Amino acid sequence: MSDQRGFISADQFHPDPYTQSRTAERTLNAAIVHADISRSYEEYLEIFDEFYADDVEGSSESTEEPIRGKAGVRSLVFGFLVPLHAMAEVGGVSISVRQTSIPGDVVDATHSAWTLELVGAAGKVCTVSWRTFRKWNESRVVLEHHYDHQQSGEPLSDGDLRSNVLEPPLGFHKSS
């Protein structure tokens, strides 16, 4: 005979910080990977607004001082997304994002590896990769640091965009 009771632990409804940060990390990364920059950059900003704390701190190897506060980091993200969106929507550049989790055992801290691949209209490829460290407070990112930036292939140029992008519209005449 068993004296085990059929009670549900309260911990099932409030996961430990380690589980909570891992779940939030997987959810955030999946949202980023599945968003479509050629359709809009706003989707990425909505993801940012959902997952990042008001007092988030952002940094990278190339910045001397971290950027503090959601508005400042959001502005940086916006400045990164808009050119990508324009290259994809108008310039015909194919853009893909891949992410790989890096195992860790620190509560509320996660690492991941990212790859951004840009393929120009004529097939030229530029791949940028980096790693991301995030510190979590419950389901919100409070610190994000990018490191180990690498690039393979030459940066895309005007010649890698759809050919009609840089030509004046029909009926438009240059003054001489």
Short mmCIF file of N, CA and C in Angstrom, two decimals:
data_model
loop_
_atom_site.label_atom_id
_atom_site.label_comp_id
_atom_site.label_asym_id
_atom_site.label_seq_id
_atom_site.Cartn_x
_atom_site.Cartn_y
_atom_site.Cartn_z
N MET A 1 0.83 -1.17 0.00
CA MET A 1 0.00 0.00 0.00
C MET A 1 0.88 1.24 0.00
N SER A 2 0.50 2.21 -0.75
CA SER A 2 1.28 3.44 -0.88
C SER A 2 0.61 4.56 -0.11
N ASP A 3 1.43 5.34 0.58
CA ASP A 3 0.85 6.51 1.26
C ASP A 3 1.20 7.81 0.54
N GLN A 4 1.60 7.70 -0.74
CA GLN A 4 1.88 8.91 -1.52
C GLN A 4 0.58 9.65 -1.76
N ARG A 5 0.61 10.91 -1.61
CA ARG A 5 -0.57 11.74 -1.80
C ARG A 5 -0.58 12.31 -3.20
N GLY A 6 -1.73 12.67 -3.68
CA GLY A 6 -1.88 13.22 -5.03
C GLY A 6 -1.81 14.73 -5.05
N PHE A 7 -0.97 15.32 -4.19
CA PHE A 7 -0.87 16.77 -4.16
C PHE A 7 0.05 17.27 -5.26
N ILE A 8 -0.24 18.46 -5.73
CA ILE A 8 0.60 19.11 -6.72
C ILE A 8 1.48 20.11 -5.99
N SER A 9 2.75 20.04 -6.25
CA SER A 9 3.69 20.96 -5.62
C SER A 9 3.52 22.37 -6.17
N ALA A 10 3.61 23.34 -5.28
CA ALA A 10 3.53 24.74 -5.72
C ALA A 10 4.70 25.09 -6.64
N ASP A 11 5.82 24.35 -6.52
CA ASP A 11 6.98 24.60 -7.36
C ASP A 11 6.69 24.35 -8.84
N GLN A 12 5.68 23.54 -9.14
CA GLN A 12 5.34 23.30 -10.53
C GLN A 12 4.80 24.56 -11.19
N PHE A 13 4.22 25.45 -10.41
CA PHE A 13 3.66 26.68 -10.95
C PHE A 13 4.66 27.83 -10.89
N HIS A 14 5.69 27.70 -10.09
CA HIS A 14 6.74 28.71 -9.96
C HIS A 14 8.08 28.01 -10.11
N PRO A 15 8.53 27.84 -11.34
CA PRO A 15 9.77 27.09 -11.55
C PRO A 15 10.96 27.80 -10.90
N ASP A 16 11.98 27.01 -10.63
CA ASP A 16 13.19 27.58 -10.03
C ASP A 16 13.83 28.55 -11.02
N PRO A 17 14.67 29.46 -10.54
CA PRO A 17 15.27 30.48 -11.42
C PRO A 17 16.06 29.89 -12.60
N TYR A 18 16.73 28.76 -12.38
CA TYR A 18 17.49 28.14 -13.47
C TYR A 18 16.56 27.73 -14.60
N THR A 19 15.49 27.02 -14.26
CA THR A 19 14.52 26.57 -15.27
C THR A 19 13.83 27.76 -15.93
N GLN A 20 13.49 28.75 -15.14
CA GLN A 20 12.79 29.92 -15.67
C GLN A 20 13.66 30.68 -16.68
N SER A 21 14.94 30.87 -16.37
CA SER A 21 15.81 31.59 -17.30
C SER A 21 16.05 30.78 -18.57
N ARG A 22 16.18 29.47 -18.46
CA ARG A 22 16.38 28.63 -19.64
C ARG A 22 15.13 28.64 -20.53
N THR A 23 13.96 28.58 -19.93
CA THR A 23 12.72 28.61 -20.69
C THR A 23 12.55 29.95 -21.40
N ALA A 24 12.81 31.04 -20.68
CA ALA A 24 12.71 32.38 -21.28
C ALA A 24 13.72 32.54 -22.41
N GLU A 25 14.93 32.04 -22.22
CA GLU A 25 15.97 32.11 -23.26
C GLU A 25 15.53 31.37 -24.52
N ARG A 26 15.02 30.16 -24.36
CA ARG A 26 14.56 29.39 -25.52
C ARG A 26 13.41 30.10 -26.24
N THR A 27 12.50 30.67 -25.47
CA THR A 27 11.35 31.36 -26.06
C THR A 27 11.80 32.61 -26.81
N LEU A 28 12.68 33.40 -26.19
CA LEU A 28 13.20 34.61 -26.84
C LEU A 28 13.95 34.26 -28.12
N ASN A 29 14.85 33.30 -28.04
CA ASN A 29 15.65 32.94 -29.22
C ASN A 29 14.78 32.41 -30.35
N ALA A 30 13.78 31.61 -30.03
CA ALA A 30 12.87 31.09 -31.06
C ALA A 30 12.11 32.23 -31.72
N ALA A 31 11.67 33.21 -30.94
CA ALA A 31 10.94 34.36 -31.50
C ALA A 31 11.84 35.14 -32.45
N ILE A 32 13.10 35.34 -32.08
CA ILE A 32 14.04 36.08 -32.93
C ILE A 32 14.29 35.33 -34.24
N VAL A 33 14.54 34.03 -34.14
CA VAL A 33 14.84 33.22 -35.32
C VAL A 33 13.64 33.15 -36.27
N HIS A 34 12.44 33.10 -35.73
CA HIS A 34 11.25 32.95 -36.58
C HIS A 34 10.68 34.27 -37.10
N ALA A 35 11.13 35.39 -36.59
CA ALA A 35 10.67 36.69 -37.11
C ALA A 35 11.25 36.88 -38.52
N ASP A 36 10.58 37.66 -39.34
CA ASP A 36 10.99 37.85 -40.74
C ASP A 36 11.35 39.31 -40.99
N ILE A 37 12.64 39.59 -41.09
CA ILE A 37 13.11 40.97 -41.26
C ILE A 37 12.69 41.53 -42.62
N SER A 38 12.46 40.70 -43.61
CA SER A 38 12.04 41.22 -44.91
C SER A 38 10.60 41.74 -44.86
N ARG A 39 9.83 41.21 -43.94
CA ARG A 39 8.44 41.65 -43.79
C ARG A 39 8.37 42.94 -42.97
N SER A 40 9.11 42.98 -41.86
CA SER A 40 9.09 44.18 -41.02
C SER A 40 10.14 44.09 -39.93
N TYR A 41 10.62 45.22 -39.49
CA TYR A 41 11.53 45.24 -38.34
C TYR A 41 10.75 45.40 -37.04
N GLU A 42 9.48 45.84 -37.13
CA GLU A 42 8.67 46.08 -35.94
C GLU A 42 8.47 44.82 -35.10
N GLU A 43 8.41 43.67 -35.76
CA GLU A 43 8.24 42.41 -35.03
C GLU A 43 9.39 42.19 -34.05
N TYR A 44 10.61 42.53 -34.48
CA TYR A 44 11.76 42.39 -33.60
C TYR A 44 11.68 43.37 -32.43
N LEU A 45 11.20 44.58 -32.69
CA LEU A 45 11.05 45.55 -31.60
C LEU A 45 10.00 45.10 -30.60
N GLU A 46 8.94 44.46 -31.08
CA GLU A 46 7.93 43.91 -30.17
C GLU A 46 8.52 42.81 -29.30
N ILE A 47 9.37 41.98 -29.88
CA ILE A 47 10.06 40.93 -29.12
C ILE A 47 10.94 41.58 -28.06
N PHE A 48 11.69 42.60 -28.47
CA PHE A 48 12.54 43.32 -27.52
C PHE A 48 11.71 43.88 -26.36
N ASP A 49 10.61 44.55 -26.68
CA ASP A 49 9.76 45.14 -25.64
C ASP A 49 9.21 44.09 -24.69
N GLU A 50 8.93 42.91 -25.20
CA GLU A 50 8.35 41.84 -24.39
C GLU A 50 9.36 41.21 -23.43
N PHE A 51 10.61 41.04 -23.87
CA PHE A 51 11.57 40.25 -23.11
C PHE A 51 12.63 41.04 -22.34
N TYR A 52 12.77 42.33 -22.60
CA TYR A 52 13.87 43.08 -21.98
C TYR A 52 13.34 43.99 -20.89
N ALA A 53 14.07 44.03 -19.78
CA ALA A 53 13.69 44.84 -18.62
C ALA A 53 13.89 46.32 -18.90
N ASP A 54 13.18 47.16 -18.17
CA ASP A 54 13.32 48.61 -18.33
C ASP A 54 14.73 49.08 -18.02
N ASP A 55 15.41 48.39 -17.10
CA ASP A 55 16.76 48.79 -16.70
C ASP A 55 17.84 47.91 -17.35
N VAL A 56 17.55 47.36 -18.54
CA VAL A 56 18.49 46.50 -19.23
C VAL A 56 19.80 47.24 -19.51
N GLU A 57 20.88 46.48 -19.53
CA GLU A 57 22.20 47.01 -19.86
C GLU A 57 22.73 46.22 -21.04
N GLY A 58 23.17 46.92 -22.09
CA GLY A 58 23.70 46.26 -23.28
C GLY A 58 25.14 46.65 -23.51
N SER A 59 25.95 45.69 -23.94
CA SER A 59 27.36 45.97 -24.19
C SER A 59 27.91 44.99 -25.22
N SER A 60 29.10 45.31 -25.70
CA SER A 60 29.82 44.41 -26.61
C SER A 60 31.30 44.66 -26.45
N GLU A 61 32.10 43.82 -27.08
CA GLU A 61 33.55 44.00 -27.04
C GLU A 61 33.98 45.32 -27.65
N SER A 62 33.19 45.83 -28.57
CA SER A 62 33.59 47.04 -29.30
C SER A 62 33.10 48.34 -28.66
N THR A 63 32.35 48.26 -27.57
CA THR A 63 31.88 49.48 -26.91
C THR A 63 32.67 49.69 -25.62
N GLU A 64 33.03 50.94 -25.38
CA GLU A 64 33.78 51.24 -24.16
C GLU A 64 32.87 51.22 -22.94
N GLU A 65 31.70 51.80 -23.07
CA GLU A 65 30.74 51.88 -21.97
C GLU A 65 29.46 51.14 -22.35
N PRO A 66 28.86 50.44 -21.40
CA PRO A 66 27.58 49.80 -21.69
C PRO A 66 26.48 50.83 -21.88
N ILE A 67 25.46 50.45 -22.63
CA ILE A 67 24.28 51.29 -22.81
C ILE A 67 23.28 50.86 -21.76
N ARG A 68 22.78 51.81 -20.99
CA ARG A 68 21.87 51.49 -19.89
C ARG A 68 20.47 52.02 -20.19
N GLY A 69 19.49 51.19 -19.89
CA GLY A 69 18.10 51.59 -20.05
C GLY A 69 17.49 51.07 -21.34
N LYS A 70 16.22 50.73 -21.26
CA LYS A 70 15.52 50.13 -22.39
C LYS A 70 15.48 51.05 -23.60
N ALA A 71 15.27 52.34 -23.40
CA ALA A 71 15.18 53.28 -24.53
C ALA A 71 16.51 53.33 -25.30
N GLY A 72 17.62 53.38 -24.59
CA GLY A 72 18.93 53.43 -25.25
C GLY A 72 19.25 52.17 -26.02
N VAL A 73 19.00 51.02 -25.40
CA VAL A 73 19.28 49.74 -26.07
C VAL A 73 18.31 49.55 -27.24
N ARG A 74 17.06 49.94 -27.05
CA ARG A 74 16.06 49.82 -28.12
C ARG A 74 16.47 50.67 -29.33
N SER A 75 17.01 51.85 -29.09
CA SER A 75 17.48 52.72 -30.17
C SER A 75 18.62 52.05 -30.95
N LEU A 76 19.51 51.39 -30.23
CA LEU A 76 20.61 50.66 -30.87
C LEU A 76 20.07 49.51 -31.72
N VAL A 77 19.12 48.77 -31.18
CA VAL A 77 18.50 47.65 -31.92
C VAL A 77 17.80 48.19 -33.17
N PHE A 78 17.07 49.28 -33.02
CA PHE A 78 16.38 49.92 -34.15
C PHE A 78 17.39 50.27 -35.25
N GLY A 79 18.50 50.89 -34.87
CA GLY A 79 19.53 51.28 -35.83
C GLY A 79 20.17 50.10 -36.55
N PHE A 80 20.15 48.94 -35.94
CA PHE A 80 20.67 47.72 -36.55
C PHE A 80 19.64 47.11 -37.50
N LEU A 81 18.37 47.13 -37.09
CA LEU A 81 17.31 46.46 -37.84
C LEU A 81 16.88 47.18 -39.12
N VAL A 82 16.78 48.50 -39.07
CA VAL A 82 16.24 49.25 -40.22
C VAL A 82 17.05 49.02 -41.49
N PRO A 83 18.39 49.12 -41.47
CA PRO A 83 19.13 48.84 -42.71
C PRO A 83 18.96 47.40 -43.19
N LEU A 84 18.89 46.44 -42.26
CA LEU A 84 18.67 45.05 -42.66
C LEU A 84 17.32 44.90 -43.36
N HIS A 85 16.31 45.52 -42.78
CA HIS A 85 14.96 45.46 -43.37
C HIS A 85 14.97 46.07 -44.78
N ALA A 86 15.60 47.22 -44.94
CA ALA A 86 15.65 47.88 -46.26
C ALA A 86 16.40 47.02 -47.27
N MET A 87 17.52 46.42 -46.85
CA MET A 87 18.27 45.56 -47.78
C MET A 87 17.44 44.35 -48.20
N ALA A 88 16.66 43.80 -47.27
CA ALA A 88 15.84 42.62 -47.58
C ALA A 88 14.63 42.99 -48.43
N GLU A 89 13.89 44.02 -47.99
CA GLU A 89 12.64 44.36 -48.67
C GLU A 89 12.87 45.01 -50.03
N VAL A 90 13.76 45.97 -50.08
CA VAL A 90 13.97 46.74 -51.30
C VAL A 90 15.12 46.19 -52.14
N GLY A 91 16.19 45.79 -51.46
CA GLY A 91 17.39 45.38 -52.18
C GLY A 91 17.45 43.93 -52.60
N GLY A 92 16.48 43.13 -52.17
CA GLY A 92 16.46 41.73 -52.57
C GLY A 92 17.48 40.86 -51.89
N VAL A 93 18.04 41.32 -50.77
CA VAL A 93 19.02 40.53 -50.03
C VAL A 93 18.27 39.49 -49.19
N SER A 94 18.73 38.26 -49.26
CA SER A 94 18.16 37.19 -48.44
C SER A 94 18.89 37.20 -47.10
N ILE A 95 18.13 37.24 -46.02
CA ILE A 95 18.72 37.33 -44.68
C ILE A 95 18.20 36.17 -43.84
N SER A 96 19.12 35.43 -43.24
CA SER A 96 18.71 34.36 -42.34
C SER A 96 19.48 34.47 -41.03
N VAL A 97 18.83 34.04 -39.96
CA VAL A 97 19.41 34.08 -38.62
C VAL A 97 19.35 32.67 -38.05
N ARG A 98 20.47 32.22 -37.50
CA ARG A 98 20.52 30.93 -36.82
C ARG A 98 21.07 31.13 -35.42
N GLN A 99 20.64 30.26 -34.53
CA GLN A 99 21.06 30.35 -33.13
C GLN A 99 21.35 28.96 -32.60
N THR A 100 22.39 28.86 -31.77
CA THR A 100 22.73 27.62 -31.10
C THR A 100 22.95 27.93 -29.62
N SER A 101 22.30 27.16 -28.77
CA SER A 101 22.48 27.34 -27.33
C SER A 101 23.85 26.82 -26.92
N ILE A 102 24.45 27.49 -25.96
CA ILE A 102 25.72 27.05 -25.38
C ILE A 102 25.39 26.60 -23.96
N PRO A 103 25.64 25.33 -23.64
CA PRO A 103 25.27 24.82 -22.31
C PRO A 103 25.97 25.60 -21.19
N GLY A 104 25.26 25.75 -20.10
CA GLY A 104 25.80 26.42 -18.92
C GLY A 104 25.05 25.97 -17.69
N ASP A 105 25.63 26.26 -16.54
CA ASP A 105 24.99 25.82 -15.31
C ASP A 105 24.83 26.93 -14.27
N VAL A 106 24.96 28.17 -14.71
CA VAL A 106 24.82 29.30 -13.80
C VAL A 106 23.36 29.75 -13.80
N VAL A 107 22.79 29.89 -12.62
CA VAL A 107 21.41 30.33 -12.49
C VAL A 107 21.28 31.74 -13.07
N ASP A 108 20.24 31.98 -13.84
CA ASP A 108 19.92 33.29 -14.41
C ASP A 108 20.92 33.81 -15.43
N ALA A 109 21.79 32.96 -15.97
CA ALA A 109 22.74 33.40 -16.99
C ALA A 109 22.73 32.40 -18.14
N THR A 110 22.71 32.91 -19.37
CA THR A 110 22.68 32.04 -20.55
C THR A 110 23.67 32.55 -21.59
N HIS A 111 24.13 31.62 -22.41
CA HIS A 111 25.01 31.94 -23.53
C HIS A 111 24.42 31.31 -24.78
N SER A 112 24.60 31.99 -25.91
CA SER A 112 24.16 31.43 -27.19
C SER A 112 25.07 31.94 -28.30
N ALA A 113 25.14 31.16 -29.37
CA ALA A 113 25.92 31.54 -30.55
C ALA A 113 24.94 31.89 -31.66
N TRP A 114 25.25 32.98 -32.37
CA TRP A 114 24.35 33.50 -33.41
C TRP A 114 25.09 33.61 -34.73
N THR A 115 24.36 33.40 -35.83
CA THR A 115 24.88 33.58 -37.18
C THR A 115 23.86 34.34 -38.00
N LEU A 116 24.31 35.41 -38.62
CA LEU A 116 23.49 36.21 -39.52
C LEU A 116 24.10 36.05 -40.91
N GLU A 117 23.31 35.52 -41.85
CA GLU A 117 23.81 35.31 -43.21
C GLU A 117 23.06 36.23 -44.17
N LEU A 118 23.83 37.00 -44.93
CA LEU A 118 23.29 37.91 -45.94
C LEU A 118 23.71 37.39 -47.31
N VAL A 119 22.73 37.17 -48.19
CA VAL A 119 23.02 36.70 -49.54
C VAL A 119 22.50 37.76 -50.51
N GLY A 120 23.43 38.38 -51.23
CA GLY A 120 23.06 39.43 -52.18
C GLY A 120 22.28 38.88 -53.37
N ALA A 121 21.69 39.78 -54.14
CA ALA A 121 20.87 39.40 -55.29
C ALA A 121 21.66 38.58 -56.31
N ALA A 122 22.97 38.83 -56.41
CA ALA A 122 23.81 38.09 -57.37
C ALA A 122 24.46 36.86 -56.73
N GLY A 123 24.17 36.60 -55.46
CA GLY A 123 24.68 35.40 -54.81
C GLY A 123 25.85 35.59 -53.87
N LYS A 124 26.39 36.80 -53.76
CA LYS A 124 27.50 37.05 -52.85
C LYS A 124 27.03 36.84 -51.41
N VAL A 125 27.85 36.17 -50.59
CA VAL A 125 27.46 35.84 -49.23
C VAL A 125 28.39 36.52 -48.22
N CYS A 126 27.79 37.11 -47.21
CA CYS A 126 28.52 37.66 -46.07
C CYS A 126 27.89 37.06 -44.82
N THR A 127 28.70 36.44 -43.98
CA THR A 127 28.22 35.81 -42.76
C THR A 127 28.87 36.48 -41.56
N VAL A 128 28.05 36.87 -40.62
CA VAL A 128 28.51 37.48 -39.38
C VAL A 128 28.08 36.57 -38.23
N SER A 129 29.00 36.30 -37.32
CA SER A 129 28.64 35.47 -36.17
C SER A 129 29.14 36.13 -34.90
N TRP A 130 28.50 35.82 -33.81
CA TRP A 130 28.86 36.35 -32.51
C TRP A 130 28.25 35.47 -31.43
N ARG A 131 28.66 35.71 -30.21
CA ARG A 131 28.09 35.01 -29.06
C ARG A 131 27.42 36.04 -28.17
N THR A 132 26.39 35.58 -27.47
CA THR A 132 25.62 36.46 -26.60
C THR A 132 25.57 35.88 -25.20
N PHE A 133 25.87 36.72 -24.22
CA PHE A 133 25.68 36.38 -22.80
C PHE A 133 24.50 37.20 -22.31
N ARG A 134 23.55 36.54 -21.66
CA ARG A 134 22.40 37.24 -21.08
C ARG A 134 22.29 36.91 -19.61
N LYS A 135 21.96 37.93 -18.85
CA LYS A 135 21.63 37.78 -17.43
C LYS A 135 20.14 38.04 -17.32
N TRP A 136 19.43 37.16 -16.63
CA TRP A 136 17.98 37.22 -16.52
C TRP A 136 17.54 37.55 -15.11
N ASN A 137 16.43 38.27 -15.01
CA ASN A 137 15.71 38.46 -13.75
C ASN A 137 14.29 37.97 -14.04
N GLU A 138 14.00 36.78 -13.57
CA GLU A 138 12.76 36.08 -13.90
C GLU A 138 12.70 35.92 -15.41
N SER A 139 11.71 36.49 -16.09
CA SER A 139 11.59 36.28 -17.54
C SER A 139 12.03 37.50 -18.35
N ARG A 140 12.84 38.37 -17.73
CA ARG A 140 13.31 39.59 -18.42
C ARG A 140 14.83 39.62 -18.47
N VAL A 141 15.34 40.04 -19.62
CA VAL A 141 16.79 40.22 -19.79
C VAL A 141 17.17 41.52 -19.09
N VAL A 142 18.14 41.44 -18.18
CA VAL A 142 18.62 42.64 -17.50
C VAL A 142 20.02 43.03 -17.96
N LEU A 143 20.71 42.11 -18.63
CA LEU A 143 22.04 42.40 -19.17
C LEU A 143 22.24 41.54 -20.41
N GLU A 144 22.74 42.16 -21.47
CA GLU A 144 23.09 41.40 -22.68
C GLU A 144 24.43 41.91 -23.17
N HIS A 145 25.36 40.96 -23.36
CA HIS A 145 26.71 41.30 -23.83
C HIS A 145 27.02 40.46 -25.06
N HIS A 146 27.47 41.12 -26.14
CA HIS A 146 27.85 40.42 -27.37
C HIS A 146 29.38 40.37 -27.43
N TYR A 147 29.90 39.20 -27.80
CA TYR A 147 31.35 39.02 -27.86
C TYR A 147 31.70 38.02 -28.96
N ASP A 148 33.00 37.89 -29.24
CA ASP A 148 33.52 36.95 -30.23
C ASP A 148 32.91 37.19 -31.62
N HIS A 149 32.87 38.45 -32.05
CA HIS A 149 32.34 38.79 -33.38
C HIS A 149 33.30 38.30 -34.46
N GLN A 150 32.74 37.69 -35.50
CA GLN A 150 33.53 37.22 -36.63
C GLN A 150 32.74 37.45 -37.91
N GLN A 151 33.47 37.65 -39.00
CA GLN A 151 32.83 37.85 -40.30
C GLN A 151 33.56 37.01 -41.34
N SER A 152 32.79 36.35 -42.19
CA SER A 152 33.38 35.66 -43.33
C SER A 152 32.71 36.20 -44.59
N GLY A 153 33.50 36.40 -45.61
CA GLY A 153 33.00 37.01 -46.83
C GLY A 153 33.08 38.52 -46.72
N GLU A 154 33.13 39.16 -47.86
CA GLU A 154 33.21 40.62 -47.91
C GLU A 154 31.84 41.22 -47.63
N PRO A 155 31.80 42.43 -47.05
CA PRO A 155 30.50 43.09 -46.84
C PRO A 155 29.80 43.29 -48.18
N LEU A 156 28.48 43.24 -48.16
CA LEU A 156 27.71 43.48 -49.38
C LEU A 156 27.81 44.96 -49.75
N SER A 157 27.74 45.24 -51.04
CA SER A 157 27.82 46.62 -51.53
C SER A 157 26.63 46.90 -52.44
N ASP A 158 26.59 48.10 -53.01
CA ASP A 158 25.49 48.48 -53.90
C ASP A 158 25.28 47.47 -55.02
N GLY A 159 26.36 46.90 -55.54
CA GLY A 159 26.27 45.94 -56.62
C GLY A 159 25.60 44.63 -56.23
N ASP A 160 25.46 44.40 -54.94
CA ASP A 160 24.84 43.17 -54.46
C ASP A 160 23.34 43.31 -54.23
N LEU A 161 22.83 44.52 -54.43
CA LEU A 161 21.40 44.75 -54.30
C LEU A 161 20.72 44.51 -55.63
N ARG A 162 19.41 44.33 -55.60
CA ARG A 162 18.64 44.19 -56.83
C ARG A 162 18.98 45.35 -57.75
N SER A 163 19.20 45.10 -59.03
CA SER A 163 19.71 46.13 -59.94
C SER A 163 18.80 47.34 -60.09
N ASN A 164 17.50 47.19 -59.96
CA ASN A 164 16.61 48.34 -60.16
C ASN A 164 16.48 49.23 -58.93
N VAL A 165 17.13 48.88 -57.85
CA VAL A 165 17.00 49.65 -56.63
C VAL A 165 17.66 51.02 -56.75
N LEU A 166 18.80 51.07 -57.40
CA LEU A 166 19.56 52.31 -57.45
C LEU A 166 19.31 53.14 -58.70
N GLU A 167 18.41 52.69 -59.55
CA GLU A 167 18.11 53.43 -60.76
C GLU A 167 16.94 54.37 -60.51
N PRO A 168 16.96 55.55 -61.16
CA PRO A 168 15.85 56.49 -60.96
C PRO A 168 14.56 55.92 -61.55
N PRO A 169 13.42 56.29 -60.99
CA PRO A 169 12.14 55.81 -61.52
C PRO A 169 11.92 56.31 -62.94
N LEU A 170 11.08 55.59 -63.70
CA LEU A 170 10.76 56.00 -65.07
C LEU A 170 10.17 57.40 -65.06
N GLY A 171 10.55 58.20 -66.03
CA GLY A 171 10.03 59.55 -66.12
C GLY A 171 10.82 60.56 -65.30
N PHE A 172 11.79 60.08 -64.52
CA PHE A 172 12.61 60.97 -63.71
C PHE A 172 13.85 61.31 -64.52
N HIS A 173 14.15 62.56 -64.68
CA HIS A 173 15.30 62.99 -65.47
C HIS A 173 16.28 63.73 -64.58
N LYS A 174 17.54 63.38 -64.73
CA LYS A 174 18.58 64.09 -64.00
C LYS A 174 18.79 65.45 -64.65
N SER A 175 19.02 66.46 -63.86
CA SER A 175 19.33 67.77 -64.44
C SER A 175 20.79 67.77 -64.87
N SER A 176 21.10 68.49 -65.96
CA SER A 176 22.47 68.48 -66.45
C SER A 176 23.23 69.68 -66.01
#
